[in-house]
Short mmCIF file of N, CA and C in Angstrom, two decimals:
data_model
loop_
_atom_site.label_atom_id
_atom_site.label_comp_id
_atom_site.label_asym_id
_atom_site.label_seq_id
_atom_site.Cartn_x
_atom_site.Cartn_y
_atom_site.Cartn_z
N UNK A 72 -39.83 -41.97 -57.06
CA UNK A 72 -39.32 -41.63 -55.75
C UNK A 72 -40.25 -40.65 -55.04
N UNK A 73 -40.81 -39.41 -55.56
CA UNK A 73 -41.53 -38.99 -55.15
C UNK A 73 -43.26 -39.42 -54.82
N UNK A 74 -43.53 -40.51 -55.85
CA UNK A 74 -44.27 -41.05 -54.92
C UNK A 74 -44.62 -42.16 -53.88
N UNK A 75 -43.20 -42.36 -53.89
CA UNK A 75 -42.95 -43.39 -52.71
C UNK A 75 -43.06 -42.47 -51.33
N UNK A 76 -42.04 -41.07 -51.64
CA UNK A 76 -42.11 -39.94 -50.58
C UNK A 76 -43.76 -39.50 -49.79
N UNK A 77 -44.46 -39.32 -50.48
CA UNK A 77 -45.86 -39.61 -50.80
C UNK A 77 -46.65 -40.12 -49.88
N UNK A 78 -46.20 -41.59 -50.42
CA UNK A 78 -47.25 -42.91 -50.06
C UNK A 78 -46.76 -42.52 -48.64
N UNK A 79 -45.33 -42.32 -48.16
CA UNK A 79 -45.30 -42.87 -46.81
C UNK A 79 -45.53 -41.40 -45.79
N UNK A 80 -45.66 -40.41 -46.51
CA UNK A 80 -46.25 -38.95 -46.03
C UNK A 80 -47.57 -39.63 -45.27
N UNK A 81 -48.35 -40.01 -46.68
CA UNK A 81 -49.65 -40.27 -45.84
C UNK A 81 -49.92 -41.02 -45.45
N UNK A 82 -49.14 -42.33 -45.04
CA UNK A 82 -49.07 -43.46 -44.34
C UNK A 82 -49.05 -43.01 -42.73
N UNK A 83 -47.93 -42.21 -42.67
CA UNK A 83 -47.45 -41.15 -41.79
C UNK A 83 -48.74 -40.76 -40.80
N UNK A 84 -49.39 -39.68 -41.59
CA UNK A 84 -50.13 -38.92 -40.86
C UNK A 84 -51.94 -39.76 -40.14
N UNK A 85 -51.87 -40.90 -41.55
CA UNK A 85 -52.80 -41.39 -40.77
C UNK A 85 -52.38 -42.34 -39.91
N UNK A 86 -51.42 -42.76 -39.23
CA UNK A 86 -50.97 -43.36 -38.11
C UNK A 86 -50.98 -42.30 -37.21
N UNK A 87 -50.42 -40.89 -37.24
CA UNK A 87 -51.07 -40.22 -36.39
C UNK A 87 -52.54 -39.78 -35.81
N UNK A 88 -53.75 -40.09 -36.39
CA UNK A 88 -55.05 -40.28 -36.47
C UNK A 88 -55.64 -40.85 -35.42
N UNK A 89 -54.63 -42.02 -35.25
CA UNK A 89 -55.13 -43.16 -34.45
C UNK A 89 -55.42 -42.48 -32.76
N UNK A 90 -55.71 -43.45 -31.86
CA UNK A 90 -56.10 -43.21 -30.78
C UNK A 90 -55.51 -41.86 -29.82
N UNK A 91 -53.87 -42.25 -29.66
CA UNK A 91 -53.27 -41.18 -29.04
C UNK A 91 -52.23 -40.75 -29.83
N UNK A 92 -51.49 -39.49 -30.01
CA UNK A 92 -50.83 -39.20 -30.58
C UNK A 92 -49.67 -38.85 -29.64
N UNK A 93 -48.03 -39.19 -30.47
CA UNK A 93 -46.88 -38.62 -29.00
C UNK A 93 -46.39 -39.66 -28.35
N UNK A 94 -45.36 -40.88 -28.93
CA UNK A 94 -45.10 -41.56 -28.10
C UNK A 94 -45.78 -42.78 -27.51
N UNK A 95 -46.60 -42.59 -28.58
CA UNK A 95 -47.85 -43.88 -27.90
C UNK A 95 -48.19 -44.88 -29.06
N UNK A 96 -48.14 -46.47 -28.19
CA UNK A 96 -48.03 -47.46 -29.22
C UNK A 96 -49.66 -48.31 -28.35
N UNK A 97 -50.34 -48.93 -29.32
CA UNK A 97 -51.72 -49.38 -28.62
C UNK A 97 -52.36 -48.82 -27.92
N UNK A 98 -52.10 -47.32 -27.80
CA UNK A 98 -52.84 -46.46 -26.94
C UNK A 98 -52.27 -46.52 -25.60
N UNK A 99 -51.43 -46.93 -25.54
CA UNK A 99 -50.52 -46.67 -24.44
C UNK A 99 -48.81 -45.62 -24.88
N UNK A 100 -49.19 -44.79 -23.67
CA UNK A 100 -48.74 -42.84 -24.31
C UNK A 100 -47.68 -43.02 -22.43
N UNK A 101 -46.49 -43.23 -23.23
CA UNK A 101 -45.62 -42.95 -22.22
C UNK A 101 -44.62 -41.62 -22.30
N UNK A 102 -44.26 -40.65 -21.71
CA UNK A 102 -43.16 -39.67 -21.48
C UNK A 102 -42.10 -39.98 -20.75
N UNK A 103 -40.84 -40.42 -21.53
CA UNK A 103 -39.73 -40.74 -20.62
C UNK A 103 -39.31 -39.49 -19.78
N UNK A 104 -38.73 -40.45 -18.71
CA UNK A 104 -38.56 -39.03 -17.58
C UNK A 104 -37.39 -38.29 -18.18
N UNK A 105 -37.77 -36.85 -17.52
CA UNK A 105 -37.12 -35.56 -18.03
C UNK A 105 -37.64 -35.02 -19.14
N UNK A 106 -38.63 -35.67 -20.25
CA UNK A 106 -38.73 -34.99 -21.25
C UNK A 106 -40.03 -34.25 -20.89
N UNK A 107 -40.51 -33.50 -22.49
CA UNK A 107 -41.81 -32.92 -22.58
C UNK A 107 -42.51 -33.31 -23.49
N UNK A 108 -44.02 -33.51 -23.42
CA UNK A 108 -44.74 -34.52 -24.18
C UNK A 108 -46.22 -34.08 -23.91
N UNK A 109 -46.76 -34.34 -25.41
CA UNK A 109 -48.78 -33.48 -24.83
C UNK A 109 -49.03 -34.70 -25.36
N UNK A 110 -49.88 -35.25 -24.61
CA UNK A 110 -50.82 -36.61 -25.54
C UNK A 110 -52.13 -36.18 -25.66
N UNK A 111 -52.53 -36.86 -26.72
CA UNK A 111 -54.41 -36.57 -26.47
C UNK A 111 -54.65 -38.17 -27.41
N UNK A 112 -56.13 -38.65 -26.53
CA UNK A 112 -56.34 -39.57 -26.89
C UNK A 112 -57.88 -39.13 -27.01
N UNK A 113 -58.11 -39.74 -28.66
CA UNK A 113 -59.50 -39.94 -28.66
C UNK A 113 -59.99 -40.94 -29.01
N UNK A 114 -59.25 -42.07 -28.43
CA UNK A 114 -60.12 -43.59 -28.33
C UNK A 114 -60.40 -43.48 -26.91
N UNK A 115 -60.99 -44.68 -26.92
CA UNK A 115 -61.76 -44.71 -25.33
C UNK A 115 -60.01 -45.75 -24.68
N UNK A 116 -60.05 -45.25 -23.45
CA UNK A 116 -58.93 -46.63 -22.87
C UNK A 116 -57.78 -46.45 -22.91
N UNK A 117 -57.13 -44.98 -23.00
CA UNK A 117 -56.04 -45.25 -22.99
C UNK A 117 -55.06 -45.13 -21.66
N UNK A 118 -53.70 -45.47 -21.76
CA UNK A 118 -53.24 -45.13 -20.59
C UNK A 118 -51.95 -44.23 -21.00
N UNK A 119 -52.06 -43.46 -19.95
CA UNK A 119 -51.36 -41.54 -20.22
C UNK A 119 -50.25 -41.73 -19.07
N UNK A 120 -49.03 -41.77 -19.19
CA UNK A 120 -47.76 -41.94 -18.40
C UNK A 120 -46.90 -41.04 -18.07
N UNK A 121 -46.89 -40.57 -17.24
CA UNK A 121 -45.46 -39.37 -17.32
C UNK A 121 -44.71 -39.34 -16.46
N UNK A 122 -43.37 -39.66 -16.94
CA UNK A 122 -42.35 -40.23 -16.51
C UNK A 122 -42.05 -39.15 -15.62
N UNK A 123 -40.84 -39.66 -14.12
CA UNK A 123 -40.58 -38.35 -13.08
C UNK A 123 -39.66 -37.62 -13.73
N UNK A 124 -39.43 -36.26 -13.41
CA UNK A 124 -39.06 -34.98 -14.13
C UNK A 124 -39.26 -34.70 -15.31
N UNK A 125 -40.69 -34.97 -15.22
CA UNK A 125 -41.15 -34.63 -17.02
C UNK A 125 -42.03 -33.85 -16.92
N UNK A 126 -42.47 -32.86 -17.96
CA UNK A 126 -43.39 -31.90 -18.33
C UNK A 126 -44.19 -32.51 -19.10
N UNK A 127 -45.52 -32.72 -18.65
CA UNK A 127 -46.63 -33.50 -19.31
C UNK A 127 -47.61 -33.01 -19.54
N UNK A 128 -48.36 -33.08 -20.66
CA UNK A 128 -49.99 -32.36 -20.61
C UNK A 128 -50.68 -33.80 -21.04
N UNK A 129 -51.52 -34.31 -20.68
CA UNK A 129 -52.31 -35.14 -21.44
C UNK A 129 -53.86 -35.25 -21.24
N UNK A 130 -54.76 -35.36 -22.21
CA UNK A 130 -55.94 -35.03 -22.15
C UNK A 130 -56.51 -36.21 -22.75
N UNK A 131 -57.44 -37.01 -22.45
CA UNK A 131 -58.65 -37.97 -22.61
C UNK A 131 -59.77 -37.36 -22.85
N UNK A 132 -60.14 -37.51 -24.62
CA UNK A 132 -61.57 -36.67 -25.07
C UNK A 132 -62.26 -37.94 -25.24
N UNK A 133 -62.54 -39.06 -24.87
CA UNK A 133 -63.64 -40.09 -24.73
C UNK A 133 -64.11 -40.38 -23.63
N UNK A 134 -63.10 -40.70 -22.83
CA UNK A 134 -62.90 -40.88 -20.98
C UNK A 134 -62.56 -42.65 -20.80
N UNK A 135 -62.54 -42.98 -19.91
CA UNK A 135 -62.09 -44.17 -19.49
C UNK A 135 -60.58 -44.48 -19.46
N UNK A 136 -59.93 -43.25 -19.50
CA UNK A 136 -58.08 -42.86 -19.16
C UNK A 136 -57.86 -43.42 -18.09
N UNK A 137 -56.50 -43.73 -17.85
CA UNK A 137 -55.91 -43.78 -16.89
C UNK A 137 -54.45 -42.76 -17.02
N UNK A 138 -54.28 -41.84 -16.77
CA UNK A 138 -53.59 -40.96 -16.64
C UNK A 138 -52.47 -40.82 -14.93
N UNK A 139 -51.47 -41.07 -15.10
CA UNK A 139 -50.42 -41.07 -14.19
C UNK A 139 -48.98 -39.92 -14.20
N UNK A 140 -49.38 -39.62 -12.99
CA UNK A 140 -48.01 -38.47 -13.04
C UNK A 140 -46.80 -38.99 -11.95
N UNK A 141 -45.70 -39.37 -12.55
CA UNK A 141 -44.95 -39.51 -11.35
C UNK A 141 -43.47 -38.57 -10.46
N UNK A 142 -42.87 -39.18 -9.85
CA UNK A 142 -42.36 -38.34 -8.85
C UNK A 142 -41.45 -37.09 -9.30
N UNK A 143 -41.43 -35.91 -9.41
CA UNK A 143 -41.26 -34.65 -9.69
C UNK A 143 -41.51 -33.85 -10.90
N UNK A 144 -42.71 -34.97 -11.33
CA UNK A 144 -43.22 -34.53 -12.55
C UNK A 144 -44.20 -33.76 -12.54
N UNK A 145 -44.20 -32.69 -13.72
CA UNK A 145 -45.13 -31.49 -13.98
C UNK A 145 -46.40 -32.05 -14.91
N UNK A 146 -47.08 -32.16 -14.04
CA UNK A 146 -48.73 -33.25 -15.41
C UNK A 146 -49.39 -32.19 -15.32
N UNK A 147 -50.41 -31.93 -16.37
CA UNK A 147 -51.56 -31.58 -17.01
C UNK A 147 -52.76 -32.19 -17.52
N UNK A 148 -53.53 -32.89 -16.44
CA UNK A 148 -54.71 -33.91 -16.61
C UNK A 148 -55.88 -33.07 -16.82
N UNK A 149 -56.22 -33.51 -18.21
CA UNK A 149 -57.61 -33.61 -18.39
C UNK A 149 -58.95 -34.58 -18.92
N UNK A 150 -59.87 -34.71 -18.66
CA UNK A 150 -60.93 -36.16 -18.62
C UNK A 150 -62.05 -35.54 -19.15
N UNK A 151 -62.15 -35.26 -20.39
CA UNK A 151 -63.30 -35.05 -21.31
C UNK A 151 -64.71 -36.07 -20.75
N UNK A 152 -64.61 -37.36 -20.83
CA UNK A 152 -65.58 -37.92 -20.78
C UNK A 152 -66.17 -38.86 -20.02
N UNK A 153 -65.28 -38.40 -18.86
CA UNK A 153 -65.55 -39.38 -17.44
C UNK A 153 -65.00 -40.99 -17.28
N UNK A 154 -65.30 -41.03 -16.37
CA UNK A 154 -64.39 -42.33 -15.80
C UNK A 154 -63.28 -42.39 -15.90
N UNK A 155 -62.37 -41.26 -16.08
CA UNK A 155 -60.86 -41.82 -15.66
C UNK A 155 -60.64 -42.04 -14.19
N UNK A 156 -58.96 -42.55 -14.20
CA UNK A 156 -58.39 -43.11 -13.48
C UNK A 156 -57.03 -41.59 -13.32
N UNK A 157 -57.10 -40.11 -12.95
CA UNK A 157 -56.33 -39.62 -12.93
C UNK A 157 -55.10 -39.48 -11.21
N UNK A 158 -54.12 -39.90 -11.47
CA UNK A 158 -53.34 -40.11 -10.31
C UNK A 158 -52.17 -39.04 -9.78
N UNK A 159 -52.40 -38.25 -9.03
CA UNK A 159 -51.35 -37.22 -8.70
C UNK A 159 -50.55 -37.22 -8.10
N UNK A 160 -50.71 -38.33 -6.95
CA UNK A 160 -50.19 -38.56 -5.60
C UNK A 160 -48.36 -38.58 -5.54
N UNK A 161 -48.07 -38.62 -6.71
CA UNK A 161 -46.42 -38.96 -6.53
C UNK A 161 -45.88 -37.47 -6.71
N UNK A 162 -46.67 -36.70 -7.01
CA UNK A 162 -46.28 -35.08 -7.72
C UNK A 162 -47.20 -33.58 -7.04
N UNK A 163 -46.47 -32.95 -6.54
CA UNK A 163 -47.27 -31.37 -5.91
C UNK A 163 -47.17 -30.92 -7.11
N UNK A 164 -46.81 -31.30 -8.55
CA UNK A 164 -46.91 -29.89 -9.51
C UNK A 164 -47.81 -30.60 -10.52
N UNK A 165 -48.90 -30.93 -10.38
CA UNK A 165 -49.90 -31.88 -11.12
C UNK A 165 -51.84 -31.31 -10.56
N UNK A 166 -52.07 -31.33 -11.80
CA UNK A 166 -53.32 -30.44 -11.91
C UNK A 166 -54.08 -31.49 -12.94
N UNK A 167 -55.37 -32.11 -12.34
CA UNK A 167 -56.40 -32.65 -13.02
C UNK A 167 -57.42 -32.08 -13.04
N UNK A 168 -58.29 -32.42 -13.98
CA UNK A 168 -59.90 -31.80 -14.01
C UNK A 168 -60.44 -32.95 -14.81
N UNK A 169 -61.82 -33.35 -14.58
CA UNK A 169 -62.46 -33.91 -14.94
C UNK A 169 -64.24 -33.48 -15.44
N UNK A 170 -64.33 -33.56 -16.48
CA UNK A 170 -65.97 -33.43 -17.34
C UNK A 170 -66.72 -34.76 -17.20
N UNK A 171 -67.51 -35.10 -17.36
CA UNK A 171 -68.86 -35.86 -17.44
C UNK A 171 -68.85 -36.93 -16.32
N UNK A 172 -67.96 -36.69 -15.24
CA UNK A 172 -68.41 -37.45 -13.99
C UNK A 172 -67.25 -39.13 -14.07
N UNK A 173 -67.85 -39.55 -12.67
CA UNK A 173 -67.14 -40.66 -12.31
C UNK A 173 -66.20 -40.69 -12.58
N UNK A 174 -64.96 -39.63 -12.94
CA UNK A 174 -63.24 -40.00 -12.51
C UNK A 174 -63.19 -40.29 -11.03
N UNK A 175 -61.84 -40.72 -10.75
CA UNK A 175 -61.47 -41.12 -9.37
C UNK A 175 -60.04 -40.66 -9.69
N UNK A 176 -60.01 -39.38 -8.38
CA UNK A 176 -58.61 -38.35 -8.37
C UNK A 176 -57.76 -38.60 -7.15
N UNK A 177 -56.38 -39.08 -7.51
CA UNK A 177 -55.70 -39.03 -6.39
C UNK A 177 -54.50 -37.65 -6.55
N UNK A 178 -54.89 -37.01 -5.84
CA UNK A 178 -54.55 -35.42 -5.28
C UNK A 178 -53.88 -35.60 -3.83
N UNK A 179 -52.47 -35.08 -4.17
CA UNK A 179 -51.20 -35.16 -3.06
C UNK A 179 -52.35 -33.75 -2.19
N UNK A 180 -51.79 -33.79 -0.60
CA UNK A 180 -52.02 -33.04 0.18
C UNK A 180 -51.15 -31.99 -0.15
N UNK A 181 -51.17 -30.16 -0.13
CA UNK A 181 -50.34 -29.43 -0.44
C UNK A 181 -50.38 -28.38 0.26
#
C-alpha cells in the first residue's frame, strides 16, 4: 500500500512538470470565474484564461502565450519570451509586461 501511495506521489508531481501548472489540461490553463489561480507555463504555446471576477497571475517563460483577462477580472501578465498574445481590454485591473519583443498588448484606456 505504501508503495502504491508512492508510485502515484510521483506520478503526481511529474504531471505537474509538464507545460503549465494550475488547472491546465494540454497547456490550456483556465481560471473559473471568481476564483484565484497563478499559472506558469514553460512550454512554448500555451493559452492562459482568466475567468471574469477572478484573481489571476499568469506568466509565459518560453513566449508564444496567449494570455486573456476577462470582464472584472484582476490578471497578472507576464511574457518571458516574446510573441505573446496578451489581452486586457475586457479589465481596468490587468497589468502586462512583456521580455524579448514582438508581444501584441491590448490595454483598456484608463
Amino acid at each position: 500500500m505504501l508503495k502504491t501511495l508512492m508510485m502515484t506521489l510521483v506520478a503526481g508531481s511529474l504531471f505537474f512538470l509538464g507545460a503549465c501548472s494550475s488547472q491546465c489540461v494540454d497547456g490550456d490553463c483556465n481560471c473559473v470565474d471568481g476564483e484565484t489561480c497563478s499559472f506558469v507555463c514553460t512550454g512554448a504555446a500555451c493559452s492562459q484564461n482568466c475567468g471574469a471576477g477572478s484573481d489571476c497571475t499568469a506568466s509565459c517563460e518560453v513566449g508564444n502565450c496567449s494570455q486573456q483577462c476577462n470582464t472584472g477580472a484582476s490578471c497578472n501578465f507576464s511574457c518571458e519570451g516574446g510573441g505573446c498574445n496578451q489581452n486586457c481590454l475586457a479589465s481596468d485591473m490587468c497589468t502586462a509586461t512583456c521580455s524579448g519583443g514582438s508581444c501584441i498588448g491590448t490595454i483598456p484606456d484608463i
